[in-house]
mmCIF file of C-alpha atoms and ligand atoms in Angstrom:
data_model
loop_
_atom_site.group_PDB
_atom_site.id
_atom_site.type_symbol
_atom_site.label_atom_id
_atom_site.label_comp_id
_atom_site.label_asym_id
_atom_site.label_seq_id
_atom_site.Cartn_x
_atom_site.Cartn_y
_atom_site.Cartn_z
ATOM 1 C CA MET N 1429 -2.941 149.818 127.692
ATOM 2 C CA GLN N 1430 -0.521 147.319 128.944
ATOM 3 C CA ALA N 1431 -2.599 146.879 132.155
ATOM 4 C CA LEU N 1432 -5.775 146.548 130.106
ATOM 5 C CA ASN N 1433 -4.273 143.983 127.645
ATOM 6 C CA GLY N 1434 -2.896 141.834 130.545
ATOM 7 C CA ALA N 1435 -6.274 141.853 132.314
ATOM 8 C CA LEU N 1436 -8.146 140.954 129.215
ATOM 9 C CA GLU N 1437 -6.221 137.704 129.035
ATOM 10 C CA GLN N 1438 -7.533 136.686 132.392
ATOM 11 C CA LEU N 1439 -11.060 135.317 132.718
ATOM 12 C CA GLY N 1440 -13.277 134.999 135.736
ATOM 13 C CA ASN N 1441 -15.946 136.839 137.713
ATOM 14 C CA PRO N 1442 -14.206 138.661 140.490
ATOM 15 C CA SER N 1443 -17.072 137.661 142.846
ATOM 16 C CA SER N 1444 -16.533 133.942 142.206
ATOM 17 C CA VAL N 1445 -14.692 131.740 144.666
ATOM 18 C CA HIS N 1446 -12.833 129.674 142.170
ATOM 19 C CA GLY N 1447 -9.285 130.351 141.306
ATOM 20 C CA HIS N 1448 -9.990 132.244 138.052
ATOM 21 C CA GLY N 1449 -12.381 134.483 140.021
ATOM 22 C CA GLN N 1450 -9.728 135.005 142.738
ATOM 23 C CA ASN N 1451 -7.238 136.079 140.090
ATOM 24 C CA THR N 1452 -9.480 138.701 138.576
ATOM 25 C CA ARG N 1453 -10.491 139.763 142.128
ATOM 26 C CA ALA N 1454 -6.779 140.364 142.789
ATOM 27 C CA ILE N 1455 -6.475 142.495 139.622
ATOM 28 C CA LEU N 1456 -9.604 144.499 140.664
ATOM 29 C CA GLU N 1457 -8.382 145.113 144.190
ATOM 30 C CA ASP N 1458 -4.865 146.149 143.022
ATOM 31 C CA ALA N 1459 -6.580 148.620 140.801
ATOM 32 C CA ARG N 1460 -8.651 149.957 143.725
ATOM 33 C CA ASP N 1461 -5.360 150.363 145.705
ATOM 34 C CA GLN N 1462 -3.772 152.337 142.850
ATOM 35 C CA VAL N 1463 -6.703 154.669 142.447
ATOM 36 C CA ALA N 1464 -7.026 155.229 146.207
ATOM 37 C CA HIS N 1465 -3.263 155.862 146.496
ATOM 38 C CA ALA N 1466 -3.370 158.367 143.615
ATOM 39 C CA VAL N 1467 -6.140 160.496 145.154
ATOM 40 C CA GLY N 1468 -5.374 160.123 148.858
ATOM 41 C CA ALA N 1469 -8.419 157.956 149.647
ATOM 42 C CA ASN N 1470 -8.904 154.763 151.541
ATOM 43 C CA ARG N 1471 -9.290 151.690 149.301
ATOM 44 C CA SER N 1472 -12.749 151.045 150.676
ATOM 45 C CA GLU N 1473 -13.844 154.448 149.423
ATOM 46 C CA ILE N 1474 -13.310 153.697 145.726
ATOM 47 C CA VAL N 1475 -16.504 152.646 143.781
ATOM 48 C CA PHE N 1476 -15.716 151.816 140.162
ATOM 49 C CA THR N 1477 -18.271 153.246 137.603
ATOM 50 C CA SER N 1478 -18.685 153.545 133.852
ATOM 51 C CA GLY N 1479 -17.236 157.051 133.934
ATOM 52 C CA GLY N 1480 -17.750 160.562 135.181
ATOM 53 C CA THR N 1481 -21.382 160.953 134.213
ATOM 54 C CA GLU N 1482 -22.333 157.903 136.215
ATOM 55 C CA ALA N 1483 -20.228 158.961 139.181
ATOM 56 C CA ASN N 1484 -21.829 162.471 139.196
ATOM 57 C CA ASN N 1485 -25.355 161.002 138.909
ATOM 58 C CA GLN N 1486 -24.697 158.592 141.754
ATOM 59 C CA ALA N 1487 -23.241 161.268 143.950
ATOM 60 C CA ILE N 1488 -25.927 163.987 143.311
ATOM 61 C CA LYS N 1489 -28.985 161.676 143.466
ATOM 62 C CA GLY N 1490 -27.572 159.307 146.054
ATOM 63 C CA ILE N 1491 -26.501 162.031 148.510
ATOM 64 C CA TYR N 1492 -29.739 163.991 147.915
ATOM 65 C CA TRP N 1493 -31.878 160.983 148.527
ATOM 66 C CA ALA N 1494 -29.990 159.983 151.678
ATOM 67 C CA GLN N 1495 -30.215 163.476 153.140
ATOM 68 C CA ASN N 1496 -33.826 163.863 152.232
ATOM 69 C CA ARG N 1497 -34.766 160.555 153.841
ATOM 70 C CA LYS N 1498 -33.247 161.720 157.100
ATOM 71 C CA ASN N 1499 -34.917 165.074 156.876
ATOM 72 C CA LYS N 1500 -37.659 165.959 154.377
ATOM 73 C CA ALA N 1501 -36.774 169.593 154.663
ATOM 74 C CA ARG N 1502 -33.346 169.115 153.055
ATOM 75 C CA LYS N 1503 -34.308 169.877 149.406
ATOM 76 C CA VAL N 1504 -31.725 172.518 148.494
ATOM 77 C CA ILE N 1505 -28.704 171.646 146.268
ATOM 78 C CA VAL N 1506 -26.039 174.293 146.132
ATOM 79 C CA THR N 1507 -23.962 174.309 143.054
ATOM 80 C CA ALA N 1508 -22.701 176.754 140.267
ATOM 81 C CA ALA N 1509 -23.833 177.517 136.732
ATOM 82 C CA THR N 1510 -20.300 176.839 135.531
ATOM 83 C CA GLU N 1511 -20.509 173.086 136.329
ATOM 84 C CA HIS N 1512 -20.490 170.412 133.610
ATOM 85 C CA HIS N 1513 -23.784 169.135 132.252
ATOM 86 C CA ALA N 1514 -23.019 165.693 133.632
ATOM 87 C CA LEU N 1515 -23.623 167.385 137.007
ATOM 88 C CA LEU N 1516 -26.179 170.094 136.132
ATOM 89 C CA ASP N 1517 -28.565 167.734 134.373
ATOM 90 C CA PRO N 1518 -28.971 165.211 137.221
ATOM 91 C CA ILE N 1519 -29.683 168.272 139.438
ATOM 92 C CA ASP N 1520 -32.320 169.504 136.924
ATOM 93 C CA TRP N 1521 -33.831 165.997 137.023
ATOM 94 C CA LEU N 1522 -34.169 166.188 140.828
ATOM 95 C CA VAL N 1523 -35.800 169.552 140.488
ATOM 96 C CA GLU N 1524 -38.221 168.359 137.912
ATOM 97 C CA HIS N 1525 -39.080 165.011 139.523
ATOM 98 C CA GLU N 1526 -38.306 165.220 143.236
ATOM 99 C CA GLY N 1527 -39.055 168.869 144.087
ATOM 100 C CA ALA N 1528 -35.430 169.799 144.712
ATOM 101 C CA GLU N 1529 -34.388 173.459 144.702
ATOM 102 C CA VAL N 1530 -31.134 174.696 143.218
ATOM 103 C CA ILE N 1531 -29.106 177.648 144.534
ATOM 104 C CA ASN N 1532 -26.187 178.707 142.298
ATOM 105 C CA VAL N 1533 -23.139 180.270 143.999
ATOM 106 C CA ALA N 1534 -22.295 183.562 142.236
ATOM 107 C CA VAL N 1535 -19.575 183.364 139.660
ATOM 108 C CA GLY N 1536 -17.221 186.401 138.952
ATOM 109 C CA SER N 1537 -16.241 187.473 135.385
ATOM 110 C CA SER N 1538 -12.843 185.785 136.067
ATOM 111 C CA GLY N 1539 -14.609 182.436 136.446
ATOM 112 C CA MET N 1540 -13.922 182.299 140.186
ATOM 113 C CA LEU N 1541 -16.702 181.296 142.480
ATOM 114 C CA ASP N 1542 -17.579 183.815 145.148
ATOM 115 C CA LEU N 1543 -17.075 181.870 148.350
ATOM 116 C CA GLU N 1544 -18.428 184.775 150.416
ATOM 117 C CA ASP N 1545 -21.806 184.197 148.582
ATOM 118 C CA LEU N 1546 -21.416 180.456 149.374
ATOM 119 C CA GLU N 1547 -20.945 181.310 153.022
ATOM 120 C CA GLN N 1548 -24.067 183.488 152.951
ATOM 121 C CA ILE N 1549 -26.117 180.836 151.251
ATOM 122 C CA LEU N 1550 -24.984 178.178 153.740
ATOM 123 C CA SER N 1551 -25.763 180.355 156.809
ATOM 124 C CA SER N 1552 -29.174 181.511 155.594
ATOM 125 C CA ARG N 1553 -30.486 178.130 154.314
ATOM 126 C CA SER N 1554 -28.434 175.639 156.363
ATOM 127 C CA GLU N 1555 -31.352 173.641 157.573
ATOM 128 C CA GLU N 1556 -32.692 173.111 154.074
ATOM 129 C CA ILE N 1557 -29.482 172.268 152.283
ATOM 130 C CA ALA N 1558 -29.095 168.592 151.295
ATOM 131 C CA LEU N 1559 -25.643 168.985 149.734
ATOM 132 C CA VAL N 1560 -23.091 171.199 148.071
ATOM 133 C CA SER N 1561 -21.512 170.195 144.728
ATOM 134 C CA LEU N 1562 -18.726 172.280 143.227
ATOM 135 C CA MET N 1563 -16.208 171.135 140.701
ATOM 136 C CA TRP N 1564 -12.445 171.208 141.647
ATOM 137 C CA VAL N 1565 -11.328 172.482 138.270
ATOM 138 C CA ASN N 1566 -13.483 173.860 135.538
ATOM 139 C CA ASN N 1567 -13.063 171.673 132.439
ATOM 140 C CA GLU N 1568 -13.364 174.637 129.987
ATOM 141 C CA THR N 1569 -11.608 177.540 131.585
ATOM 142 C CA GLY N 1570 -9.293 175.534 133.898
ATOM 143 C CA VAL N 1571 -10.221 177.750 136.882
ATOM 144 C CA ILE N 1572 -9.460 176.087 140.214
ATOM 145 C CA THR N 1573 -11.854 176.306 143.212
ATOM 146 C CA ASP N 1574 -10.545 176.176 146.734
ATOM 147 C CA ILE N 1575 -12.305 172.949 147.680
ATOM 148 C CA VAL N 1576 -10.823 172.825 151.139
ATOM 149 C CA ARG N 1577 -12.352 176.235 151.885
ATOM 150 C CA VAL N 1578 -15.698 174.997 150.561
ATOM 151 C CA THR N 1579 -15.735 171.948 152.761
ATOM 152 C CA GLU N 1580 -14.611 174.017 155.857
ATOM 153 C CA LEU N 1581 -17.579 176.293 155.318
ATOM 154 C CA ALA N 1582 -20.075 173.410 154.766
ATOM 155 C CA LYS N 1583 -18.724 171.532 157.745
ATOM 156 C CA ARG N 1584 -19.951 174.256 160.053
ATOM 157 C CA TYR N 1585 -23.481 173.223 159.248
ATOM 158 C CA GLY N 1586 -22.834 169.461 158.766
ATOM 159 C CA ILE N 1587 -23.586 169.629 155.046
ATOM 160 C CA PRO N 1588 -21.929 167.038 152.817
ATOM 161 C CA VAL N 1589 -19.837 168.247 149.805
ATOM 162 C CA HIS N 1590 -19.380 166.477 146.498
ATOM 163 C CA SER N 1591 -16.829 167.589 143.900
ATOM 164 C CA ASP N 1592 -16.461 166.736 140.283
ATOM 165 C CA ALA N 1593 -12.732 166.354 140.274
ATOM 166 C CA ILE N 1594 -12.550 165.106 136.661
ATOM 167 C CA ALA N 1595 -10.537 167.979 135.362
ATOM 168 C CA ALA N 1596 -8.305 168.123 138.446
ATOM 169 C CA ILE N 1597 -6.732 164.672 138.800
ATOM 170 C CA GLY N 1598 -3.203 164.825 137.471
ATOM 171 C CA HIS N 1599 -3.252 168.534 137.128
ATOM 172 C CA VAL N 1600 -3.474 169.808 140.656
ATOM 173 C CA PRO N 1601 -2.744 168.012 143.922
ATOM 174 C CA VAL N 1602 -5.834 166.047 144.947
ATOM 175 C CA ASP N 1603 -6.016 164.401 148.381
ATOM 176 C CA PHE N 1604 -9.490 163.109 149.257
ATOM 177 C CA ALA N 1605 -8.790 162.668 152.924
ATOM 178 C CA GLU N 1606 -7.407 166.173 153.355
ATOM 179 C CA SER N 1607 -10.098 167.730 151.146
ATOM 180 C CA GLY N 1608 -12.876 167.143 153.646
ATOM 181 C CA LEU N 1609 -15.138 165.972 150.788
ATOM 182 C CA THR N 1610 -17.891 163.406 151.171
ATOM 183 C CA ALA N 1611 -17.690 162.288 147.540
ATOM 184 C CA MET N 1612 -15.574 163.013 144.456
ATOM 185 C CA SER N 1613 -15.943 162.002 140.866
ATOM 186 C CA ILE N 1614 -13.181 160.578 138.549
ATOM 187 C CA SER N 1615 -13.336 159.910 134.836
ATOM 188 C CA GLY N 1616 -10.921 157.506 133.216
ATOM 189 C CA HIS N 1617 -10.545 159.032 129.798
ATOM 190 C CA LYS N 1618 -9.456 162.311 131.469
ATOM 191 C CA VAL N 1619 -6.377 160.674 133.031
ATOM 192 C CA GLY N 1620 -5.325 158.600 130.116
ATOM 193 C CA ALA N 1621 -7.467 155.402 130.600
ATOM 194 C CA PRO N 1622 -9.880 154.135 127.988
ATOM 195 C CA ILE N 1623 -13.356 155.641 127.687
ATOM 196 C CA GLY N 1624 -15.984 153.915 129.725
ATOM 197 C CA VAL N 1625 -14.529 153.772 133.226
ATOM 198 C CA GLY N 1626 -14.406 156.027 136.209
ATOM 199 C CA ALA N 1627 -14.898 156.066 139.938
ATOM 200 C CA LEU N 1628 -16.871 157.689 142.608
ATOM 201 C CA VAL N 1629 -14.915 158.146 145.844
ATOM 202 C CA VAL N 1630 -17.302 157.986 148.735
ATOM 203 C CA ALA N 1631 -16.260 158.715 152.380
ATOM 204 C CA ARG N 1632 -16.611 155.632 154.597
ATOM 205 C CA ASP N 1633 -18.949 157.330 157.007
ATOM 206 C CA PHE N 1634 -21.537 158.246 154.383
ATOM 207 C CA SER N 1635 -24.016 155.916 152.536
ATOM 208 C CA PRO N 1636 -25.591 157.447 149.556
ATOM 209 C CA VAL N 1637 -28.778 155.764 148.225
ATOM 210 C CA SER N 1638 -27.741 153.500 145.263
ATOM 211 C CA LEU N 1639 -29.000 154.174 141.726
ATOM 212 C CA LEU N 1640 -28.473 150.485 140.882
ATOM 213 C CA HIS N 1641 -29.936 147.446 142.549
ATOM 214 C CA GLY N 1642 -28.719 143.919 141.956
ATOM 215 C CA GLY N 1643 -25.876 141.867 143.302
ATOM 216 C CA GLY N 1644 -24.740 144.500 145.782
ATOM 217 C CA GLN N 1645 -21.107 144.855 144.474
ATOM 218 C CA GLU N 1646 -18.972 147.839 145.245
ATOM 219 C CA ARG N 1647 -20.444 148.659 148.729
ATOM 220 C CA GLY N 1648 -23.916 148.162 147.378
ATOM 221 C CA LEU N 1649 -23.413 151.250 145.172
ATOM 222 C CA ARG N 1650 -22.622 149.656 141.889
ATOM 223 C CA SER N 1651 -24.328 146.319 141.402
ATOM 224 C CA GLY N 1652 -23.139 144.251 138.474
ATOM 225 C CA THR N 1653 -20.157 142.098 137.675
ATOM 226 C CA MET N 1654 -17.120 144.255 138.110
ATOM 227 C CA ASN N 1655 -15.200 145.301 135.040
ATOM 228 C CA TYR N 1656 -11.739 144.405 136.233
ATOM 229 C CA PRO N 1657 -9.977 145.099 132.835
ATOM 230 C CA LEU N 1658 -11.226 148.637 132.732
ATOM 231 C CA ALA N 1659 -10.667 149.068 136.446
ATOM 232 C CA THR N 1660 -7.016 148.067 136.164
ATOM 233 C CA SER N 1661 -6.461 150.524 133.275
ATOM 234 C CA LEU N 1662 -7.995 153.294 135.505
ATOM 235 C CA GLY N 1663 -5.676 152.324 138.362
ATOM 236 C CA ALA N 1664 -2.535 152.448 136.067
ATOM 237 C CA ALA N 1665 -3.609 155.741 134.426
ATOM 238 C CA CYS N 1666 -4.330 157.416 137.762
ATOM 239 C CA GLN N 1667 -0.987 156.414 139.145
ATOM 240 C CA GLU N 1668 0.831 157.618 136.087
ATOM 241 C CA ALA N 1669 -1.092 160.930 135.952
ATOM 242 C CA VAL N 1670 -0.082 161.848 139.477
ATOM 243 C CA SER N 1671 3.439 160.466 139.514
ATOM 244 C CA ASP N 1672 4.823 163.021 136.991
ATOM 245 C CA ARG N 1673 2.373 165.837 137.594
ATOM 246 C CA VAL N 1674 4.807 168.437 138.850
ATOM 247 C CA GLU N 1675 7.318 168.027 136.029
ATOM 248 C CA ARG N 1676 4.693 167.682 133.405
ATOM 249 C CA GLN N 1677 2.623 170.781 134.467
ATOM 250 C CA SER N 1678 5.705 172.921 134.447
ATOM 251 C CA ARG N 1679 6.631 171.829 131.005
ATOM 252 C CA LEU N 1680 3.048 172.291 129.725
ATOM 253 C CA LYS N 1681 2.763 175.790 131.406
ATOM 254 C CA GLN N 1682 5.670 177.001 129.204
ATOM 255 C CA LEU N 1683 3.862 175.692 126.062
ATOM 256 C CA ARG N 1684 0.513 177.094 127.163
ATOM 257 C CA ASP N 1685 2.020 180.519 127.925
ATOM 258 C CA LEU N 1686 3.750 180.526 124.536
ATOM 259 C CA ILE N 1687 0.462 179.699 122.786
ATOM 260 C CA GLU N 1688 -1.389 182.415 124.532
ATOM 261 C CA THR N 1689 1.294 185.075 124.051
ATOM 262 C CA GLU N 1690 1.791 184.316 120.364
ATOM 263 C CA ILE N 1691 -1.901 184.230 119.572
ATOM 264 C CA VAL N 1692 -2.513 187.546 121.327
ATOM 265 C CA ARG N 1693 0.421 189.106 119.589
ATOM 266 C CA ALA N 1694 -0.737 187.859 116.155
ATOM 267 C CA ILE N 1695 -4.516 188.386 116.740
ATOM 268 C CA PRO N 1696 -4.838 191.385 119.086
ATOM 269 C CA SER N 1697 -8.608 190.945 119.357
ATOM 270 C CA ALA N 1698 -8.154 187.576 120.869
ATOM 271 C CA VAL N 1699 -8.715 187.519 124.697
ATOM 272 C CA VAL N 1700 -7.380 184.950 127.129
ATOM 273 C CA THR N 1701 -10.109 183.744 129.440
ATOM 274 C CA ALA N 1702 -9.363 183.762 133.121
ATOM 275 C CA ARG N 1703 -5.716 184.902 132.502
ATOM 276 C CA ASP N 1704 -5.029 186.228 135.938
ATOM 277 C CA THR N 1705 -7.052 183.603 137.851
ATOM 278 C CA ASP N 1706 -5.831 180.603 139.747
ATOM 279 C CA ARG N 1707 -6.027 178.036 136.923
ATOM 280 C CA VAL N 1708 -4.459 174.798 135.693
ATOM 281 C CA ASP N 1709 -1.244 174.927 133.649
ATOM 282 C CA HIS N 1710 -2.119 172.793 130.681
ATOM 283 C CA ASN N 1711 -5.222 174.526 129.573
ATOM 284 C CA ALA N 1712 -5.669 177.633 127.392
ATOM 285 C CA HIS N 1713 -9.029 179.145 126.731
ATOM 286 C CA LEU N 1714 -9.353 181.993 124.320
ATOM 287 C CA ILE N 1715 -12.214 184.097 122.922
ATOM 288 C CA PHE N 1716 -11.925 185.242 119.292
ATOM 289 C CA PRO N 1717 -14.470 188.021 118.900
ATOM 290 C CA GLY N 1718 -16.216 188.033 115.578
ATOM 291 C CA THR N 1719 -15.716 184.309 114.978
ATOM 292 C CA GLN N 1720 -17.824 181.244 115.754
ATOM 293 C CA SER N 1721 -16.400 178.312 117.602
ATOM 294 C CA ASP N 1722 -17.597 175.788 115.003
ATOM 295 C CA ASN N 1723 -15.970 177.661 112.126
ATOM 296 C CA LEU N 1724 -12.730 177.764 114.155
ATOM 297 C CA LEU N 1725 -12.995 173.973 114.949
ATOM 298 C CA PHE N 1726 -13.772 173.104 111.354
ATOM 299 C CA LEU N 1727 -10.904 175.137 109.909
ATOM 300 C CA LEU N 1728 -8.430 173.875 112.502
ATOM 301 C CA ASP N 1729 -9.456 170.348 111.884
ATOM 302 C CA GLN N 1730 -8.660 170.847 108.158
ATOM 303 C CA GLU N 1731 -5.231 171.847 109.325
ATOM 304 C CA GLY N 1732 -4.922 168.619 111.267
ATOM 305 C CA VAL N 1733 -5.443 170.281 114.692
ATOM 306 C CA SER N 1734 -7.961 168.875 117.232
ATOM 307 C CA VAL N 1735 -9.227 171.344 119.882
ATOM 308 C CA SER N 1736 -12.585 171.899 121.575
ATOM 309 C CA ALA N 1737 -14.845 174.790 122.296
ATOM 310 C CA GLY N 1738 -17.079 173.982 125.161
ATOM 311 C CA SER N 1739 -17.351 170.554 126.591
ATOM 312 C CA ALA N 1740 -16.277 168.006 124.092
ATOM 313 C CA CYS N 1741 -19.297 165.916 125.178
ATOM 314 C CA GLN N 1742 -21.536 168.670 123.703
ATOM 315 C CA ALA N 1743 -19.399 169.538 120.653
ATOM 316 C CA GLY N 1744 -21.953 167.857 118.355
ATOM 317 C CA VAL N 1745 -24.474 170.522 119.357
ATOM 318 C CA LEU N 1746 -22.110 173.485 119.446
ATOM 319 C CA GLY N 1747 -23.746 176.605 120.808
ATOM 320 C CA ALA N 1748 -22.712 179.315 123.315
ATOM 321 C CA SER N 1749 -20.571 177.896 126.192
ATOM 322 C CA HIS N 1750 -22.878 177.947 129.270
ATOM 323 C CA VAL N 1751 -19.727 178.537 131.332
ATOM 324 C CA LEU N 1752 -18.805 181.685 129.633
ATOM 325 C CA VAL N 1753 -22.416 182.790 129.718
ATOM 326 C CA ALA N 1754 -22.337 182.200 133.564
ATOM 327 C CA MET N 1755 -19.218 184.297 133.761
ATOM 328 C CA GLY N 1756 -21.240 187.226 132.160
ATOM 329 C CA HIS N 1757 -20.107 187.052 128.578
ATOM 330 C CA PRO N 1758 -22.736 187.768 125.962
ATOM 331 C CA GLU N 1759 -23.828 184.748 123.903
ATOM 332 C CA GLU N 1760 -21.967 186.220 120.847
ATOM 333 C CA LEU N 1761 -18.592 185.917 122.597
ATOM 334 C CA ALA N 1762 -19.551 182.702 124.476
ATOM 335 C CA SER N 1763 -19.876 181.009 121.100
ATOM 336 C CA ALA N 1764 -16.547 182.376 119.721
ATOM 337 C CA CYS N 1765 -14.144 180.514 121.923
ATOM 338 C CA LEU N 1766 -11.622 177.681 121.891
ATOM 339 C CA ARG N 1767 -10.239 175.467 124.554
ATOM 340 C CA ILE N 1768 -6.770 174.059 123.961
ATOM 341 C CA THR N 1769 -5.802 171.193 126.251
ATOM 342 C CA LEU N 1770 -2.170 170.167 126.224
ATOM 343 C CA GLY N 1771 -1.366 166.583 127.227
ATOM 344 C CA HIS N 1772 1.736 164.597 128.224
ATOM 345 C CA THR N 1773 2.516 163.935 124.474
ATOM 346 C CA THR N 1774 2.261 167.599 123.351
ATOM 347 C CA THR N 1775 5.587 168.963 122.173
ATOM 348 C CA ALA N 1776 6.912 172.420 121.483
ATOM 349 C CA SER N 1777 6.579 171.749 117.717
ATOM 350 C CA ASP N 1778 2.914 170.851 118.251
ATOM 351 C CA ALA N 1779 2.343 174.131 119.998
ATOM 352 C CA GLU N 1780 4.125 176.021 117.198
ATOM 353 C CA ARG N 1781 2.027 174.199 114.555
ATOM 354 C CA PHE N 1782 -1.073 175.205 116.412
ATOM 355 C CA ILE N 1783 -0.044 178.781 116.683
ATOM 356 C CA GLU N 1784 0.617 178.808 112.904
ATOM 357 C CA ALA N 1785 -2.686 177.109 112.141
ATOM 358 C CA ILE N 1786 -4.858 179.557 114.172
ATOM 359 C CA ILE N 1787 -3.168 182.580 112.721
ATOM 360 C CA LYS N 1788 -3.681 181.170 109.267
ATOM 361 C CA ILE N 1789 -7.344 180.203 109.608
ATOM 362 C CA HIS N 1790 -8.440 183.157 111.835
ATOM 363 C CA PRO N 1791 -9.356 185.560 108.991
ATOM 364 C CA GLY N 1792 -11.535 182.890 107.424
ATOM 365 C CA ALA N 1793 -13.308 182.148 110.667
ATOM 366 C CA LEU N 1794 -14.549 185.797 110.932
ATOM 367 C CA VAL N 1795 -18.297 185.873 110.343
ATOM 368 C CA ALA N 1796 -19.869 188.582 108.181
ATOM 369 C CA SER N 1797 -21.139 190.904 110.888
ATOM 370 C CA GLN N 1798 -18.178 191.212 113.179
ATOM 371 C CA SER N 1799 -18.711 191.668 116.893
ATOM 372 C CA THR N 1800 -17.783 195.011 118.219
ATOM 373 C CA GLN N 1801 -18.201 193.823 121.764
ATOM 374 C CA SER N 1802 -15.230 193.614 124.082
ATOM 375 C CA ALA N 1803 -14.389 190.225 125.556
ATOM 376 C CA ASN N 1804 -12.824 191.719 128.629
HETATM 377 C C1 LIG B 98 -15.774 168.107 134.279
HETATM 378 C C2 LIG B 98 -16.374 166.878 133.652
HETATM 379 N N1 LIG B 98 -17.369 166.277 134.323
HETATM 380 C C3 LIG B 98 -18.028 165.130 133.783
HETATM 381 C C4 LIG B 98 -17.653 164.691 132.587
HETATM 382 C C5 LIG B 98 -18.281 163.394 132.092
HETATM 383 O O1 LIG B 98 -17.438 162.298 132.183
HETATM 384 P P1 LIG B 98 -17.643 161.009 131.280
HETATM 385 O O2 LIG B 98 -17.405 161.418 129.912
HETATM 386 O O3 LIG B 98 -16.558 160.022 131.764
HETATM 387 O O4 LIG B 98 -19.011 160.425 131.532
HETATM 388 C C6 LIG B 98 -16.569 165.269 131.874
HETATM 389 C C7 LIG B 98 -16.232 164.825 130.532
HETATM 390 O O5 LIG B 98 -15.170 164.798 130.057
HETATM 391 C C8 LIG B 98 -16.019 166.418 132.407
HETATM 392 O O6 LIG B 98 -15.053 167.037 131.712
#
């Protein structure tokens, strides 16, 4: 906030040559350095965007078009059904309008991607694949994908890889240079910046086709006068999110483990999703058989507790979580879940209050015909 407020006091188009423009250009470029430093990228690889959705759209469509222009046969996009809709929907658009084909990597019941399946897809369709896009951390279950392994496999065939790293930054070590990725998406509000800013990190040796055309700012990938106040808040937030990551995650892991243990003790039918899988420490995801997510959310809200079910972006149209369905859960259980995200301000008393609230409201959230299915 401090960075944002300071920048809002400065006026000037960062592309102008006058002094005011040079001042705001300096603010923008400092922000670029901060983001680059936080995610192990070169400063020239940071393209500021309006958020994660734009970054994902630019990556998917831009890389697809660039690959397709070089070789018309490259029409296949390899991804997974557990991705966020901000990624799945641009891919669907390419299928509908540009004749793209999607191949989904198999997902296990634990939420882990089957990288042997990826290997098989890559070797059998290598000449037709335009790109691979797999998220670093799943925003619902918190499951982590071994992105370095993914890029190692794709590199054998010279196939570019994009990753939606929005749920990863500040929670797992992210180093763009070491990852082998061609592009990576970041969203500001997931790292503590205001809503409406993000970035696409694009390797220097790759030129995606731009979605926007105009003044040619941001390597020609994001025409339009640059939003230096939001960029500077993204820079500050990224820096902060990575600087205390280790200490914060270990504190939040204790609270997360407490929440899971106490809930399962008090509500034995509750099941922790992806419990034994490699997952981030600040995220708890549970299925409450016999309930509906929107009932749980409503009753918890009345207790003053804010949590989500699927993606918050879709919470207005709550249905079964497509992520849980992709993991093989029946719709009934995929619409009976809660995602609890702990942040740097979450305290032990917040965790205790949440545990009390869920135990209190759970009986009221049970729907008339209780599920007899097992969530395991
Ligand atoms: C994993 C993931 N990808 C993409 C998005 C969309 O990002 P934005 O809301 O910045 O457009 C979100 C939203 O939070 C997300 O969690």
